[in-house]
C-alpha cells in the first residue's frame, strides 16, 4: 500500500477558511492527495532550475525573491531554499498541500511566506518577485474556454505573472505536453484519458504568445528526457498501479471514469497473467526516452 498520514501544521489567518474551500484544481482533490503526495513526487529538475534562474536573473541566489504558485507540498520551494534562495512565497489552492509545505519548510521561517489562494489571481503588487514558478499547474486551472483553444484562465494567470514579475525576472513553467502525456507515461494508453488531457493542456504557442505580450523576450525551453515526475521505484511498480493510492500519484486518474479505471486494472491483470506486463513497460520506456515527461520553460522579462 502507498498510504501515509496527513501532514500537520498550525493554521494561520491567511490559510484558514471556514465556509468556502479554495481549490486550485477543478478535477483533483488535492486536500486528499496531500496526505500521500510526498511518497510519490519529488522535485526532479532542481539542477536545471537553479542554474537557469541564476543565469537569467544575473543575481545571487540569496538576493532572489521567488513565488511558487501552485506550490503543492513545497518540494520545489524546499529545494530552492536549500540551494540558498533568499525568500520563497508559497501559494496553493489546497489547504492540505499548503500545510504540508509549511511543515516541510519549517526550518526557513525567516525566508518563507504562505498564501492560500486560487489562480488566476495573484494577490501581490506589481514588480514583486524575481522568479515566479508554475510547476505542473496550468492544466489544473478552471478554463471554461479550453475547448476552443483559448484557455482564458491560463492567459490571465500568465498575464498576472508578468505583472508581478520584476524587470529582469524569470517565469518558470513546467508542463507536460499532449505528446508527452500520450507517449511518456506507460499507464496512459491503458487508461484511455489522452483526449481529456489534450482539452486542458495549453499549447506551447499560446504560452509563448502570452509571455511575449507581457514583456518577456528571452524565452527558452528544455526537455530532460530521462526525468520522471513520479518516484521511479513507485512508477515502475506495475502491479502497484492497481492500488487506488498509487493512482493518486497522477492526476490523470482523476479524469478517468470508474469504468475506465476498472478496465485499466483488468488490462494490468491480463498482461500479468500472460507474463507480458514487464515487456509492455519496457516498450513504453523506449517511447518515453524519445519525448520525455515534461518541458520546462524559462521566460525573462
PDB file of C-alpha atoms in Angstrom:
ATOM      1  CA  UNK A   1       0.000   0.000   0.000  1.00  0.00           C
ATOM      2  CA  UNK A   2       1.104   3.561  -0.639  1.00  0.00           C
ATOM      3  CA  UNK A   3      -0.980   5.295   2.052  1.00  0.00           C
ATOM      4  CA  UNK A   4       0.556   7.694   4.558  1.00  0.00           C
ATOM      5  CA  UNK A   5      -0.742  10.007   7.253  1.00  0.00           C
ATOM      6  CA  UNK A   6      -1.721  13.610   6.646  1.00  0.00           C
ATOM      7  CA  UNK A   7       0.880  16.268   7.342  1.00  0.00           C
ATOM      8  CA  UNK A   8       0.052  18.506  10.271  1.00  0.00           C
ATOM      9  CA  UNK A   9       0.525  22.222  10.662  1.00  0.00           C
ATOM     10  CA  UNK A  10      -0.898  25.097  12.639  1.00  0.00           C
ATOM     11  CA  UNK A  11      -3.436  27.229  10.802  1.00  0.00           C
ATOM     12  CA  UNK A  12      -2.966  30.951  10.444  1.00  0.00           C
ATOM     13  CA  UNK A  13      -5.415  33.674   9.361  1.00  0.00           C
ATOM     14  CA  UNK A  14      -4.219  33.608   5.769  1.00  0.00           C
ATOM     15  CA  UNK A  15      -4.683  29.817   5.469  1.00  0.00           C
ATOM     16  CA  UNK A  16      -7.905  29.355   7.458  1.00  0.00           C
ATOM     17  CA  UNK A  17     -11.236  29.135   5.661  1.00  0.00           C
ATOM     18  CA  UNK A  18     -14.450  28.172   7.468  1.00  0.00           C
ATOM     19  CA  UNK A  19     -17.239  28.339   4.884  1.00  0.00           C
ATOM     20  CA  UNK A  20     -15.625  28.002   1.450  1.00  0.00           C
ATOM     21  CA  UNK A  21     -12.805  25.722   0.385  1.00  0.00           C
ATOM     22  CA  UNK A  22     -10.390  27.284  -2.083  1.00  0.00           C
ATOM     23  CA  UNK A  23      -9.184  24.831  -4.707  1.00  0.00           C
ATOM     24  CA  UNK A  24      -6.594  25.222  -7.483  1.00  0.00           C
ATOM     25  CA  UNK A  25      -7.597  22.105  -9.437  1.00  0.00           C
ATOM     26  CA  UNK A  26     -11.063  21.542 -10.834  1.00  0.00           C
ATOM     27  CA  UNK A  27     -10.776  17.735 -11.109  1.00  0.00           C
ATOM     28  CA  UNK A  28      -8.394  16.558  -8.366  1.00  0.00           C
ATOM     29  CA  UNK A  29      -8.997  16.772  -4.609  1.00  0.00           C
ATOM     30  CA  UNK A  30      -5.550  17.875  -3.501  1.00  0.00           C
ATOM     31  CA  UNK A  31      -6.531  18.156   0.156  1.00  0.00           C
ATOM     32  CA  UNK A  32      -6.920  14.371  -0.022  1.00  0.00           C
ATOM     33  CA  UNK A  33      -3.910  13.829  -2.311  1.00  0.00           C
ATOM     34  CA  UNK A  34      -1.680  15.839   0.050  1.00  0.00           C
ATOM     35  CA  UNK A  35      -1.847  13.008   2.588  1.00  0.00           C
ATOM     36  CA  UNK A  36       0.390  10.789   0.458  1.00  0.00           C
ATOM     37  CA  UNK A  37       1.855  13.114  -2.152  1.00  0.00           C
ATOM     38  CA  UNK A  38       5.446  13.073  -0.927  1.00  0.00           C
ATOM     39  CA  UNK A  39       5.879   9.329  -1.214  1.00  0.00           C
ATOM     40  CA  UNK A  40       5.391   9.576  -4.985  1.00  0.00           C
ATOM     41  CA  UNK A  41       6.533  13.026  -6.117  1.00  0.00           C
ATOM     42  CA  UNK A  42       9.908  14.775  -5.956  1.00  0.00           C
ATOM     43  CA  UNK A  43      11.473  17.986  -7.236  1.00  0.00           C
ATOM     44  CA  UNK A  44      13.226  16.297 -10.135  1.00  0.00           C
ATOM     45  CA  UNK A  45      14.852  19.132 -12.098  1.00  0.00           C
ATOM     46  CA  UNK A  46      16.457  21.296  -9.423  1.00  0.00           C
ATOM     47  CA  UNK A  47      19.886  21.499 -11.094  1.00  0.00           C
ATOM     48  CA  UNK A  48      18.339  22.923 -14.264  1.00  0.00           C
ATOM     49  CA  UNK A  49      16.045  25.231 -12.306  1.00  0.00           C
ATOM     50  CA  UNK A  50      18.744  26.700 -10.050  1.00  0.00           C
ATOM     51  CA  UNK A  51      21.245  27.036 -12.879  1.00  0.00           C
ATOM     52  CA  UNK A  52      18.889  28.767 -15.311  1.00  0.00           C
ATOM     53  CA  UNK A  53      17.381  31.094 -12.711  1.00  0.00           C
ATOM     54  CA  UNK A  54      20.840  32.193 -11.584  1.00  0.00           C
ATOM     55  CA  UNK A  55      21.982  32.669 -15.172  1.00  0.00           C
ATOM     56  CA  UNK A  56      18.940  34.586 -16.399  1.00  0.00           C
ATOM     57  CA  UNK A  57      18.335  36.868 -13.399  1.00  0.00           C
ATOM     58  CA  UNK A  58      22.063  37.566 -13.035  1.00  0.00           C
ATOM     59  CA  UNK A  59      21.549  37.753  -9.270  1.00  0.00           C
ATOM     60  CA  UNK A  60      22.985  35.710  -6.403  1.00  0.00           C
ATOM     61  CA  UNK A  61      20.511  33.169  -5.060  1.00  0.00           C
ATOM     62  CA  UNK A  62      20.418  34.858  -1.655  1.00  0.00           C
ATOM     63  CA  UNK A  63      19.018  38.027  -3.274  1.00  0.00           C
ATOM     64  CA  UNK A  64      16.161  36.304  -5.087  1.00  0.00           C
ATOM     65  CA  UNK A  65      12.501  36.556  -4.089  1.00  0.00           C
ATOM     66  CA  UNK A  66      10.512  33.645  -5.538  1.00  0.00           C
ATOM     67  CA  UNK A  67       6.781  32.966  -5.870  1.00  0.00           C
ATOM     68  CA  UNK A  68       5.949  29.266  -6.086  1.00  0.00           C
ATOM     69  CA  UNK A  69       2.396  29.425  -7.465  1.00  0.00           C
ATOM     70  CA  UNK A  70       0.681  26.084  -7.017  1.00  0.00           C
ATOM     71  CA  UNK A  71       3.432  25.031  -4.626  1.00  0.00           C
ATOM     72  CA  UNK A  72       1.914  21.688  -3.634  1.00  0.00           C
ATOM     73  CA  UNK A  73       3.679  20.256  -0.608  1.00  0.00           C
ATOM     74  CA  UNK A  74       6.671  22.535  -1.114  1.00  0.00           C
ATOM     75  CA  UNK A  75       9.142  20.194  -2.807  1.00  0.00           C
ATOM     76  CA  UNK A  76      10.452  22.830  -5.202  1.00  0.00           C
ATOM     77  CA  UNK A  77      10.328  25.576  -2.596  1.00  0.00           C
ATOM     78  CA  UNK A  78      12.418  23.485  -0.226  1.00  0.00           C
ATOM     79  CA  UNK A  79      14.878  22.701  -2.989  1.00  0.00           C
ATOM     80  CA  UNK A  80      15.348  26.402  -3.704  1.00  0.00           C
ATOM     81  CA  UNK A  81      15.702  27.278  -0.034  1.00  0.00           C
ATOM     82  CA  UNK A  82      18.265  24.517   0.444  1.00  0.00           C
ATOM     83  CA  UNK A  83      20.147  25.885  -2.567  1.00  0.00           C
ATOM     84  CA  UNK A  84      20.351  29.303  -0.898  1.00  0.00           C
ATOM     85  CA  UNK A  85      17.423  31.317  -2.328  1.00  0.00           C
ATOM     86  CA  UNK A  86      16.696  34.322  -0.101  1.00  0.00           C
ATOM     87  CA  UNK A  87      12.903  34.215   0.111  1.00  0.00           C
ATOM     88  CA  UNK A  88      10.115  31.967  -1.199  1.00  0.00           C
ATOM     89  CA  UNK A  89       6.394  32.737  -1.112  1.00  0.00           C
ATOM     90  CA  UNK A  90       4.328  29.566  -1.414  1.00  0.00           C
ATOM     91  CA  UNK A  91       0.776  29.806  -2.763  1.00  0.00           C
ATOM     92  CA  UNK A  92      -1.682  26.968  -3.289  1.00  0.00           C
ATOM     93  CA  UNK A  93      -5.416  26.423  -3.518  1.00  0.00           C
ATOM     94  CA  UNK A  94      -5.308  23.359  -1.262  1.00  0.00           C
ATOM     95  CA  UNK A  95      -5.027  23.951   2.464  1.00  0.00           C
ATOM     96  CA  UNK A  96      -3.764  20.384   2.880  1.00  0.00           C
ATOM     97  CA  UNK A  97      -0.938  20.973   0.406  1.00  0.00           C
ATOM     98  CA  UNK A  98      -0.069  24.336   1.941  1.00  0.00           C
ATOM     99  CA  UNK A  99       0.071  22.945   5.476  1.00  0.00           C
ATOM    100  CA  UNK A 100       2.408  20.187   4.265  1.00  0.00           C
ATOM    101  CA  UNK A 101       4.608  22.840   2.615  1.00  0.00           C
ATOM    102  CA  UNK A 102       4.650  24.866   5.838  1.00  0.00           C
ATOM    103  CA  UNK A 103       5.764  21.831   7.828  1.00  0.00           C
ATOM    104  CA  UNK A 104       8.385  20.859   5.250  1.00  0.00           C
ATOM    105  CA  UNK A 105       9.986  24.319   5.181  1.00  0.00           C
ATOM    106  CA  UNK A 106       9.719  24.982   8.930  1.00  0.00           C
ATOM    107  CA  UNK A 107      13.494  25.441   9.223  1.00  0.00           C
ATOM    108  CA  UNK A 108      13.247  28.518   6.979  1.00  0.00           C
ATOM    109  CA  UNK A 109      10.701  30.576   8.919  1.00  0.00           C
ATOM    110  CA  UNK A 110      12.552  33.838   8.212  1.00  0.00           C
ATOM    111  CA  UNK A 111      12.682  33.106   4.495  1.00  0.00           C
ATOM    112  CA  UNK A 112       9.136  31.991   3.728  1.00  0.00           C
ATOM    113  CA  UNK A 113       5.548  33.138   3.379  1.00  0.00           C
ATOM    114  CA  UNK A 114       2.386  31.097   2.763  1.00  0.00           C
ATOM    115  CA  UNK A 115      -0.768  32.130   0.903  1.00  0.00           C
ATOM    116  CA  UNK A 116      -3.959  30.152   0.359  1.00  0.00           C
ATOM    117  CA  UNK A 117      -5.307  31.317  -2.983  1.00  0.00           C
ATOM    118  CA  UNK A 118      -6.702  30.228  -6.313  1.00  0.00           C
ATOM    119  CA  UNK A 119      -5.265  31.121  -9.690  1.00  0.00           C
ATOM    120  CA  UNK A 120      -5.547  33.078 -11.936  1.00  0.00           C
ATOM    121  CA  UNK A 121      -5.418  35.881  -9.354  1.00  0.00           C
ATOM    122  CA  UNK A 122      -2.007  36.672  -7.876  1.00  0.00           C
ATOM    123  CA  UNK A 123      -2.722  38.989  -4.914  1.00  0.00           C
ATOM    124  CA  UNK A 124       0.592  40.828  -4.956  1.00  0.00           C
ATOM    125  CA  UNK A 125       1.733  44.310  -6.048  1.00  0.00           C
ATOM    126  CA  UNK A 126       3.393  44.943  -9.400  1.00  0.00           C
ATOM    127  CA  UNK A 127       7.095  44.062  -9.635  1.00  0.00           C
ATOM    128  CA  UNK A 128       7.112  41.883  -6.504  1.00  0.00           C
ATOM    129  CA  UNK A 129       9.216  38.844  -7.448  1.00  0.00           C
ATOM    130  CA  UNK A 130      12.437  37.929  -9.215  1.00  0.00           C
ATOM    131  CA  UNK A 131      11.146  34.470 -10.095  1.00  0.00           C
ATOM    132  CA  UNK A 132       7.648  33.001 -10.478  1.00  0.00           C
ATOM    133  CA  UNK A 133       7.191  29.244 -10.839  1.00  0.00           C
ATOM    134  CA  UNK A 134       4.290  27.164 -12.124  1.00  0.00           C
ATOM    135  CA  UNK A 135       5.292  23.525 -11.709  1.00  0.00           C
ATOM    136  CA  UNK A 136       2.739  21.159 -13.296  1.00  0.00           C
ATOM    137  CA  UNK A 137      -0.029  23.656 -12.513  1.00  0.00           C
ATOM    138  CA  UNK A 138      -1.522  25.168 -15.670  1.00  0.00           C
ATOM    139  CA  UNK A 139      -3.525  22.099 -16.716  1.00  0.00           C
ATOM    140  CA  UNK A 140      -5.411  22.249 -13.395  1.00  0.00           C
ATOM    141  CA  UNK A 141      -6.932  25.673 -13.998  1.00  0.00           C
ATOM    142  CA  UNK A 142     -10.670  26.186 -14.362  1.00  0.00           C
ATOM    143  CA  UNK A 143     -10.587  27.010 -18.067  1.00  0.00           C
ATOM    144  CA  UNK A 144     -14.109  27.208 -19.461  1.00  0.00           C
ATOM    145  CA  UNK A 145     -12.739  28.267 -22.842  1.00  0.00           C
ATOM    146  CA  UNK A 146     -10.314  25.382 -23.233  1.00  0.00           C
ATOM    147  CA  UNK A 147     -12.382  23.571 -25.853  1.00  0.00           C
ATOM    148  CA  UNK A 148     -11.919  26.398 -28.342  1.00  0.00           C
ATOM    149  CA  UNK A 149      -8.183  26.504 -27.591  1.00  0.00           C
ATOM    150  CA  UNK A 150      -8.365  29.951 -25.997  1.00  0.00           C
ATOM    151  CA  UNK A 151      -7.610  28.979 -22.373  1.00  0.00           C
ATOM    152  CA  UNK A 152      -8.685  32.259 -20.730  1.00  0.00           C
ATOM    153  CA  UNK A 153      -7.620  31.198 -17.222  1.00  0.00           C
ATOM    154  CA  UNK A 154      -4.134  30.296 -18.436  1.00  0.00           C
ATOM    155  CA  UNK A 155      -3.908  33.610 -20.262  1.00  0.00           C
ATOM    156  CA  UNK A 156      -4.986  35.557 -17.190  1.00  0.00           C
ATOM    157  CA  UNK A 157      -2.645  33.597 -14.924  1.00  0.00           C
ATOM    158  CA  UNK A 158       0.377  34.278 -17.104  1.00  0.00           C
ATOM    159  CA  UNK A 159      -0.619  37.923 -17.566  1.00  0.00           C
ATOM    160  CA  UNK A 160      -0.805  38.241 -13.788  1.00  0.00           C
ATOM    161  CA  UNK A 161       2.624  36.622 -13.548  1.00  0.00           C
ATOM    162  CA  UNK A 162       4.208  39.143 -15.900  1.00  0.00           C
ATOM    163  CA  UNK A 163       2.589  41.931 -13.881  1.00  0.00           C
ATOM    164  CA  UNK A 164       4.020  40.878 -10.515  1.00  0.00           C
ATOM    165  CA  UNK A 165       7.397  39.907 -12.020  1.00  0.00           C
ATOM    166  CA  UNK A 166      10.244  42.383 -11.697  1.00  0.00           C
ATOM    167  CA  UNK A 167      12.084  43.662 -14.749  1.00  0.00           C
ATOM    168  CA  UNK A 168      14.861  41.193 -15.437  1.00  0.00           C
ATOM    169  CA  UNK A 169      12.939  38.492 -13.584  1.00  0.00           C
ATOM    170  CA  UNK A 170      12.125  34.983 -14.813  1.00  0.00           C
ATOM    171  CA  UNK A 171       8.906  32.991 -15.151  1.00  0.00           C
ATOM    172  CA  UNK A 172       9.376  29.214 -14.946  1.00  0.00           C
ATOM    173  CA  UNK A 173       6.671  26.914 -16.326  1.00  0.00           C
ATOM    174  CA  UNK A 174       6.899  23.150 -16.068  1.00  0.00           C
ATOM    175  CA  UNK A 175       4.236  21.407 -18.118  1.00  0.00           C
ATOM    176  CA  UNK A 176       3.532  18.100 -19.830  1.00  0.00           C
ATOM    177  CA  UNK A 177       2.612  18.460 -23.489  1.00  0.00           C
ATOM    178  CA  UNK A 178      -0.055  16.389 -25.200  1.00  0.00           C
ATOM    179  CA  UNK A 179       2.601  14.284 -26.967  1.00  0.00           C
ATOM    180  CA  UNK A 180       4.476  13.686 -23.719  1.00  0.00           C
ATOM    181  CA  UNK A 181       1.305  12.704 -21.927  1.00  0.00           C
ATOM    182  CA  UNK A 182       0.441  10.235 -24.683  1.00  0.00           C
ATOM    183  CA  UNK A 183       3.868   8.624 -25.095  1.00  0.00           C
ATOM    184  CA  UNK A 184       5.835   9.473 -21.929  1.00  0.00           C
ATOM    185  CA  UNK A 185       3.838   7.527 -19.339  1.00  0.00           C
ATOM    186  CA  UNK A 186       3.378   3.766 -19.539  1.00  0.00           C
ATOM    187  CA  UNK A 187      -0.107   3.734 -17.999  1.00  0.00           C
ATOM    188  CA  UNK A 188      -1.829   6.463 -20.042  1.00  0.00           C
ATOM    189  CA  UNK A 189      -2.705   4.428 -23.140  1.00  0.00           C
ATOM    190  CA  UNK A 190      -4.152   1.726 -20.884  1.00  0.00           C
ATOM    191  CA  UNK A 191      -6.233   4.292 -19.009  1.00  0.00           C
ATOM    192  CA  UNK A 192      -7.689   5.983 -22.094  1.00  0.00           C
ATOM    193  CA  UNK A 193      -7.709   9.643 -20.968  1.00  0.00           C
ATOM    194  CA  UNK A 194      -5.432  11.211 -23.574  1.00  0.00           C
ATOM    195  CA  UNK A 195      -8.293  13.155 -25.193  1.00  0.00           C
ATOM    196  CA  UNK A 196      -9.377  14.641 -21.854  1.00  0.00           C
ATOM    197  CA  UNK A 197      -5.822  15.766 -21.112  1.00  0.00           C
ATOM    198  CA  UNK A 198      -5.440  17.420 -24.514  1.00  0.00           C
ATOM    199  CA  UNK A 199      -8.511  19.533 -23.785  1.00  0.00           C
ATOM    200  CA  UNK A 200      -6.968  21.050 -20.672  1.00  0.00           C
ATOM    201  CA  UNK A 201      -3.339  21.473 -21.739  1.00  0.00           C
ATOM    202  CA  UNK A 202      -2.481  24.844 -23.324  1.00  0.00           C
ATOM    203  CA  UNK A 203      -0.298  24.635 -26.433  1.00  0.00           C
ATOM    204  CA  UNK A 204       3.245  25.963 -26.169  1.00  0.00           C
ATOM    205  CA  UNK A 205       2.480  28.550 -28.847  1.00  0.00           C
ATOM    206  CA  UNK A 206      -0.224  30.073 -26.637  1.00  0.00           C
ATOM    207  CA  UNK A 207       2.099  30.176 -23.619  1.00  0.00           C
ATOM    208  CA  UNK A 208       4.798  31.878 -25.663  1.00  0.00           C
ATOM    209  CA  UNK A 209       2.295  34.381 -27.088  1.00  0.00           C
ATOM    210  CA  UNK A 210       1.028  35.465 -23.660  1.00  0.00           C
ATOM    211  CA  UNK A 211       4.524  35.708 -22.209  1.00  0.00           C
ATOM    212  CA  UNK A 212       5.681  37.851 -25.111  1.00  0.00           C
ATOM    213  CA  UNK A 213       2.623  40.098 -24.775  1.00  0.00           C
ATOM    214  CA  UNK A 214       3.592  40.551 -21.117  1.00  0.00           C
ATOM    215  CA  UNK A 215       7.064  41.772 -21.971  1.00  0.00           C
ATOM    216  CA  UNK A 216       9.107  38.545 -21.906  1.00  0.00           C
ATOM    217  CA  UNK A 217      11.549  38.480 -24.800  1.00  0.00           C
ATOM    218  CA  UNK A 218      14.050  35.759 -23.876  1.00  0.00           C
ATOM    219  CA  UNK A 219      12.042  32.504 -23.870  1.00  0.00           C
ATOM    220  CA  UNK A 220      13.798  29.146 -23.718  1.00  0.00           C
ATOM    221  CA  UNK A 221      12.628  25.602 -23.101  1.00  0.00           C
ATOM    222  CA  UNK A 222      14.290  22.347 -22.129  1.00  0.00           C
ATOM    223  CA  UNK A 223      13.265  18.690 -22.087  1.00  0.00           C
ATOM    224  CA  UNK A 224      15.206  16.344 -19.819  1.00  0.00           C
ATOM    225  CA  UNK A 225      14.433  13.019 -21.469  1.00  0.00           C
ATOM    226  CA  UNK A 226      15.394  10.809 -18.527  1.00  0.00           C
ATOM    227  CA  UNK A 227      13.435  12.834 -15.973  1.00  0.00           C
ATOM    228  CA  UNK A 228      10.438  11.067 -14.403  1.00  0.00           C
ATOM    229  CA  UNK A 229       7.885  13.070 -12.442  1.00  0.00           C
ATOM    230  CA  UNK A 230       6.962  10.211 -10.090  1.00  0.00           C
ATOM    231  CA  UNK A 231       9.369   8.422  -7.773  1.00  0.00           C
ATOM    232  CA  UNK A 232      10.872   5.797 -10.102  1.00  0.00           C
ATOM    233  CA  UNK A 233      10.548   2.874  -7.699  1.00  0.00           C
ATOM    234  CA  UNK A 234       6.846   3.585  -7.459  1.00  0.00           C
ATOM    235  CA  UNK A 235       6.500   4.403 -11.176  1.00  0.00           C
ATOM    236  CA  UNK A 236       7.996   1.049 -12.175  1.00  0.00           C
ATOM    237  CA  UNK A 237       5.906  -0.941  -9.680  1.00  0.00           C
ATOM    238  CA  UNK A 238       3.493  -2.081 -12.357  1.00  0.00           C
ATOM    239  CA  UNK A 239       1.206  -4.149 -10.168  1.00  0.00           C
ATOM    240  CA  UNK A 240       1.202  -1.318  -7.669  1.00  0.00           C
ATOM    241  CA  UNK A 241      -0.822   0.636 -10.231  1.00  0.00           C
ATOM    242  CA  UNK A 242      -3.810  -1.462  -9.169  1.00  0.00           C
ATOM    243  CA  UNK A 243      -3.759   0.312  -5.797  1.00  0.00           C
ATOM    244  CA  UNK A 244      -6.005   3.415  -5.576  1.00  0.00           C
ATOM    245  CA  UNK A 245      -3.315   5.183  -3.533  1.00  0.00           C
ATOM    246  CA  UNK A 246      -0.822   4.592  -6.392  1.00  0.00           C
ATOM    247  CA  UNK A 247      -3.330   6.074  -8.800  1.00  0.00           C
ATOM    248  CA  UNK A 248      -3.485   9.272  -6.731  1.00  0.00           C
ATOM    249  CA  UNK A 249       0.126   9.926  -7.717  1.00  0.00           C
ATOM    250  CA  UNK A 250      -1.002  11.128 -11.146  1.00  0.00           C
ATOM    251  CA  UNK A 251      -3.951  13.427 -11.762  1.00  0.00           C
ATOM    252  CA  UNK A 252      -4.787  11.594 -14.997  1.00  0.00           C
ATOM    253  CA  UNK A 253      -6.680   9.054 -12.929  1.00  0.00           C
ATOM    254  CA  UNK A 254      -8.947  11.859 -11.718  1.00  0.00           C
ATOM    255  CA  UNK A 255     -10.081  12.308 -15.325  1.00  0.00           C
ATOM    256  CA  UNK A 256     -10.952   8.619 -15.707  1.00  0.00           C
ATOM    257  CA  UNK A 257     -14.396   7.212 -15.031  1.00  0.00           C
ATOM    258  CA  UNK A 258     -14.820   4.271 -12.629  1.00  0.00           C
ATOM    259  CA  UNK A 259     -15.417   2.106 -15.678  1.00  0.00           C
ATOM    260  CA  UNK A 260     -12.138   3.266 -17.264  1.00  0.00           C
ATOM    261  CA  UNK A 261     -10.231   2.539 -14.063  1.00  0.00           C
ATOM    262  CA  UNK A 262     -11.813  -0.916 -13.820  1.00  0.00           C
ATOM    263  CA  UNK A 263     -10.819  -1.603 -17.422  1.00  0.00           C
ATOM    264  CA  UNK A 264      -7.299  -0.320 -16.715  1.00  0.00           C
ATOM    265  CA  UNK A 265      -6.936  -2.731 -13.790  1.00  0.00           C
ATOM    266  CA  UNK A 266      -8.313  -5.569 -15.901  1.00  0.00           C
ATOM    267  CA  UNK A 267      -5.666  -4.936 -18.588  1.00  0.00           C
ATOM    268  CA  UNK A 268      -2.899  -4.942 -15.968  1.00  0.00           C
ATOM    269  CA  UNK A 269      -4.075  -8.274 -14.561  1.00  0.00           C
ATOM    270  CA  UNK A 270      -4.359  -9.850 -18.003  1.00  0.00           C
ATOM    271  CA  UNK A 271      -0.824  -8.809 -19.003  1.00  0.00           C
ATOM    272  CA  UNK A 272       0.472 -10.016 -15.658  1.00  0.00           C
ATOM    273  CA  UNK A 273      -1.187 -13.394 -16.188  1.00  0.00           C
ATOM    274  CA  UNK A 274       0.207 -13.609 -19.728  1.00  0.00           C
ATOM    275  CA  UNK A 275       3.669 -12.559 -18.486  1.00  0.00           C
ATOM    276  CA  UNK A 276       3.742  -9.599 -20.904  1.00  0.00           C
ATOM    277  CA  UNK A 277       3.410  -6.711 -18.441  1.00  0.00           C
ATOM    278  CA  UNK A 278       7.126  -6.033 -17.980  1.00  0.00           C
ATOM    279  CA  UNK A 279       7.719  -6.263 -21.728  1.00  0.00           C
ATOM    280  CA  UNK A 280       4.964  -3.726 -22.308  1.00  0.00           C
ATOM    281  CA  UNK A 281       6.585  -1.398 -19.760  1.00  0.00           C
ATOM    282  CA  UNK A 282       9.993  -1.659 -21.421  1.00  0.00           C
ATOM    283  CA  UNK A 283       8.479  -0.785 -24.807  1.00  0.00           C
ATOM    284  CA  UNK A 284       6.798   2.254 -23.263  1.00  0.00           C
ATOM    285  CA  UNK A 285      10.102   3.281 -21.704  1.00  0.00           C
ATOM    286  CA  UNK A 286      11.673   3.455 -25.155  1.00  0.00           C
ATOM    287  CA  UNK A 287       8.955   5.885 -26.203  1.00  0.00           C
ATOM    288  CA  UNK A 288       9.397   7.947 -23.029  1.00  0.00           C
ATOM    289  CA  UNK A 289      13.096   8.394 -23.694  1.00  0.00           C
ATOM    290  CA  UNK A 290      12.235   9.959 -27.054  1.00  0.00           C
ATOM    291  CA  UNK A 291       9.738  12.583 -25.834  1.00  0.00           C
ATOM    292  CA  UNK A 292      10.245  12.937 -22.070  1.00  0.00           C
ATOM    293  CA  UNK A 293       7.525  13.565 -19.491  1.00  0.00           C
ATOM    294  CA  UNK A 294       7.716  17.353 -19.168  1.00  0.00           C
ATOM    295  CA  UNK A 295       9.071  20.510 -20.703  1.00  0.00           C
ATOM    296  CA  UNK A 296      10.473  23.388 -18.632  1.00  0.00           C
ATOM    297  CA  UNK A 297      10.041  26.896 -19.998  1.00  0.00           C
ATOM    298  CA  UNK A 298      12.093  29.900 -18.847  1.00  0.00           C
ATOM    299  CA  UNK A 299      10.961  33.394 -19.841  1.00  0.00           C
ATOM    300  CA  UNK A 300      12.937  36.517 -18.925  1.00  0.00           C
ATOM    301  CA  UNK A 301      11.169  39.862 -18.712  1.00  0.00           C
TER     302      UNK A 301
END
